[in-house]
Amino acid sequence: ALNQFGIQIIPINKNKLEDSLKNKNLEAFIFNSSDHWFAIRKIEGIWYDLNSLNKYPKIISEFYLEAFISQTLDSGFTIFTVHNLIELPDESQYL
């Protein structure tokens, strides 16, 4: 489904995590554990945890990002980096 929009996902593991985080153009991560999927996405320079199990999106600091992903890997999640996302619409047009 993502390929039709030109979006690429690449699986990562502990060995690739540090290299992935060095990529300043990184836009998002997708997490999967059996029947649960969620994402974290960088929006205007801020990382957001978009897990539907949370009441609201949570901000993840750059400092905490690696620990968050590492902990999720340790919990058994499969993690993918996401590339070539479509741009978010300009929210000012809705005000």
PDB file of C-alpha atoms in Angstrom:
ATOM      1  CA  ALA A   1       0.000   0.000   0.000  1.00  0.00           C
ATOM      2  CA  LEU A   2       2.824   2.422   0.835  1.00  0.00           C
ATOM      3  CA  ASN A   3       4.694   1.728  -2.400  1.00  0.00           C
ATOM      4  CA  GLN A   4       1.881   3.228  -4.488  1.00  0.00           C
ATOM      5  CA  PHE A   5       2.690   6.577  -2.836  1.00  0.00           C
ATOM      6  CA  GLY A   6       6.458   6.169  -3.245  1.00  0.00           C
ATOM      7  CA  ILE A   7       6.928   5.668   0.492  1.00  0.00           C
ATOM      8  CA  GLN A   8       9.740   3.300   1.448  1.00  0.00           C
ATOM      9  CA  ILE A   9      10.054   1.394   4.700  1.00  0.00           C
ATOM     10  CA  ILE A  10      13.279  -0.271   5.776  1.00  0.00           C
ATOM     11  CA  PRO A  11      13.497  -2.683   8.727  1.00  0.00           C
ATOM     12  CA  ILE A  12      16.051  -1.833  11.394  1.00  0.00           C
ATOM     13  CA  ASN A  13      17.566  -3.716  14.305  1.00  0.00           C
ATOM     14  CA  LYS A  14      19.820  -2.788  17.233  1.00  0.00           C
ATOM     15  CA  ASN A  15      22.896  -2.864  14.979  1.00  0.00           C
ATOM     16  CA  LYS A  16      21.367  -0.389  12.488  1.00  0.00           C
ATOM     17  CA  LEU A  17      19.656   1.881  15.035  1.00  0.00           C
ATOM     18  CA  GLU A  18      22.529   4.268  15.679  1.00  0.00           C
ATOM     19  CA  ASP A  19      23.236   4.701  11.952  1.00  0.00           C
ATOM     20  CA  SER A  20      19.536   5.277  11.246  1.00  0.00           C
ATOM     21  CA  LEU A  21      19.333   8.018  13.871  1.00  0.00           C
ATOM     22  CA  LYS A  22      22.288   9.849  12.303  1.00  0.00           C
ATOM     23  CA  ASN A  23      20.148  10.432   9.203  1.00  0.00           C
ATOM     24  CA  LYS A  24      18.851  13.969   9.710  1.00  0.00           C
ATOM     25  CA  ASN A  25      16.302  13.463   6.893  1.00  0.00           C
ATOM     26  CA  LEU A  26      14.586  10.656   8.779  1.00  0.00           C
ATOM     27  CA  GLU A  27      10.860  11.366   8.942  1.00  0.00           C
ATOM     28  CA  ALA A  28       9.157   8.511  10.780  1.00  0.00           C
ATOM     29  CA  PHE A  29       9.286   5.042  12.270  1.00  0.00           C
ATOM     30  CA  ILE A  30       6.628   2.321  12.109  1.00  0.00           C
ATOM     31  CA  PHE A  31       6.426  -0.223  14.942  1.00  0.00           C
ATOM     32  CA  ASN A  32       4.723  -3.616  14.830  1.00  0.00           C
ATOM     33  CA  SER A  33       4.121  -6.290  17.452  1.00  0.00           C
ATOM     34  CA  SER A  34       1.777  -9.038  16.212  1.00  0.00           C
ATOM     35  CA  ASP A  35      -1.571  -7.232  15.889  1.00  0.00           C
ATOM     36  CA  HIS A  36      -0.560  -3.735  17.044  1.00  0.00           C
ATOM     37  CA  TRP A  37       0.933  -1.084  14.785  1.00  0.00           C
ATOM     38  CA  PHE A  38       1.907   2.488  15.659  1.00  0.00           C
ATOM     39  CA  ALA A  39       4.179   5.219  14.372  1.00  0.00           C
ATOM     40  CA  ILE A  40       6.337   8.046  15.559  1.00  0.00           C
ATOM     41  CA  ARG A  41       6.706  10.940  13.168  1.00  0.00           C
ATOM     42  CA  LYS A  42       8.754  14.091  13.038  1.00  0.00           C
ATOM     43  CA  ILE A  43       6.530  17.103  12.435  1.00  0.00           C
ATOM     44  CA  GLU A  44       8.167  20.531  12.199  1.00  0.00           C
ATOM     45  CA  GLY A  45      11.264  19.205  13.979  1.00  0.00           C
ATOM     46  CA  ILE A  46       9.406  17.518  16.851  1.00  0.00           C
ATOM     47  CA  TRP A  47       8.978  13.750  17.238  1.00  0.00           C
ATOM     48  CA  TYR A  48       5.474  12.558  18.152  1.00  0.00           C
ATOM     49  CA  ASP A  49       4.480   9.130  19.464  1.00  0.00           C
ATOM     50  CA  LEU A  50       1.257   8.410  17.544  1.00  0.00           C
ATOM     51  CA  ASN A  51       0.365   5.219  19.396  1.00  0.00           C
ATOM     52  CA  SER A  52      -3.426   4.804  19.528  1.00  0.00           C
ATOM     53  CA  LEU A  53      -3.086   3.245  22.992  1.00  0.00           C
ATOM     54  CA  ASN A  54      -2.112   6.676  24.324  1.00  0.00           C
ATOM     55  CA  LYS A  55      -4.893   9.157  25.067  1.00  0.00           C
ATOM     56  CA  TYR A  56      -3.020  11.894  23.169  1.00  0.00           C
ATOM     57  CA  PRO A  57       0.079  12.035  20.956  1.00  0.00           C
ATOM     58  CA  LYS A  58       3.203  12.284  23.106  1.00  0.00           C
ATOM     59  CA  ILE A  59       6.291  14.330  22.319  1.00  0.00           C
ATOM     60  CA  ILE A  60       9.559  12.398  22.227  1.00  0.00           C
ATOM     61  CA  SER A  61      12.697  14.491  22.661  1.00  0.00           C
ATOM     62  CA  GLU A  62      15.730  13.968  20.429  1.00  0.00           C
ATOM     63  CA  PHE A  63      17.568  12.979  23.609  1.00  0.00           C
ATOM     64  CA  TYR A  64      15.058  10.228  24.469  1.00  0.00           C
ATOM     65  CA  LEU A  65      14.415   9.001  20.904  1.00  0.00           C
ATOM     66  CA  GLU A  66      17.170   6.371  20.777  1.00  0.00           C
ATOM     67  CA  ALA A  67      16.246   4.990  24.219  1.00  0.00           C
ATOM     68  CA  PHE A  68      12.558   4.843  23.246  1.00  0.00           C
ATOM     69  CA  ILE A  69      13.285   2.910  20.050  1.00  0.00           C
ATOM     70  CA  SER A  70      15.808   0.635  21.766  1.00  0.00           C
ATOM     71  CA  GLN A  71      13.321  -0.182  24.520  1.00  0.00           C
ATOM     72  CA  THR A  72      10.640  -0.931  21.923  1.00  0.00           C
ATOM     73  CA  LEU A  73      13.020  -3.254  20.070  1.00  0.00           C
ATOM     74  CA  ASP A  74      13.778  -5.021  23.361  1.00  0.00           C
ATOM     75  CA  SER A  75      10.016  -5.475  23.865  1.00  0.00           C
ATOM     76  CA  GLY A  76       9.842  -7.539  20.666  1.00  0.00           C
ATOM     77  CA  PHE A  77       8.572  -4.948  18.194  1.00  0.00           C
ATOM     78  CA  THR A  78       9.663  -4.958  14.563  1.00  0.00           C
ATOM     79  CA  ILE A  79      10.695  -1.436  13.567  1.00  0.00           C
ATOM     80  CA  PHE A  80      10.915   0.204  10.168  1.00  0.00           C
ATOM     81  CA  THR A  81      12.321   3.563   9.135  1.00  0.00           C
ATOM     82  CA  VAL A  82      10.023   5.482   6.794  1.00  0.00           C
ATOM     83  CA  HIS A  83      11.298   7.497   3.828  1.00  0.00           C
ATOM     84  CA  ASN A  84       9.724   9.695   1.117  1.00  0.00           C
ATOM     85  CA  LEU A  85       6.617  10.647   3.066  1.00  0.00           C
ATOM     86  CA  ILE A  86       4.227  13.035   1.429  1.00  0.00           C
ATOM     87  CA  GLU A  87       4.292  16.515   2.899  1.00  0.00           C
ATOM     88  CA  LEU A  88       1.741  17.385   5.522  1.00  0.00           C
ATOM     89  CA  PRO A  89      -0.753  20.059   4.482  1.00  0.00           C
ATOM     90  CA  ASP A  90      -0.218  23.619   5.666  1.00  0.00           C
ATOM     91  CA  GLU A  91      -2.467  23.862   8.713  1.00  0.00           C
ATOM     92  CA  SER A  92      -2.838  27.635   8.302  1.00  0.00           C
ATOM     93  CA  GLN A  93      -5.273  27.041   5.441  1.00  0.00           C
ATOM     94  CA  TYR A  94      -7.708  25.565   7.972  1.00  0.00           C
ATOM     95  CA  LEU A  95      -7.676  28.505  10.394  1.00  0.00           C
TER      96      LEU A  95
END
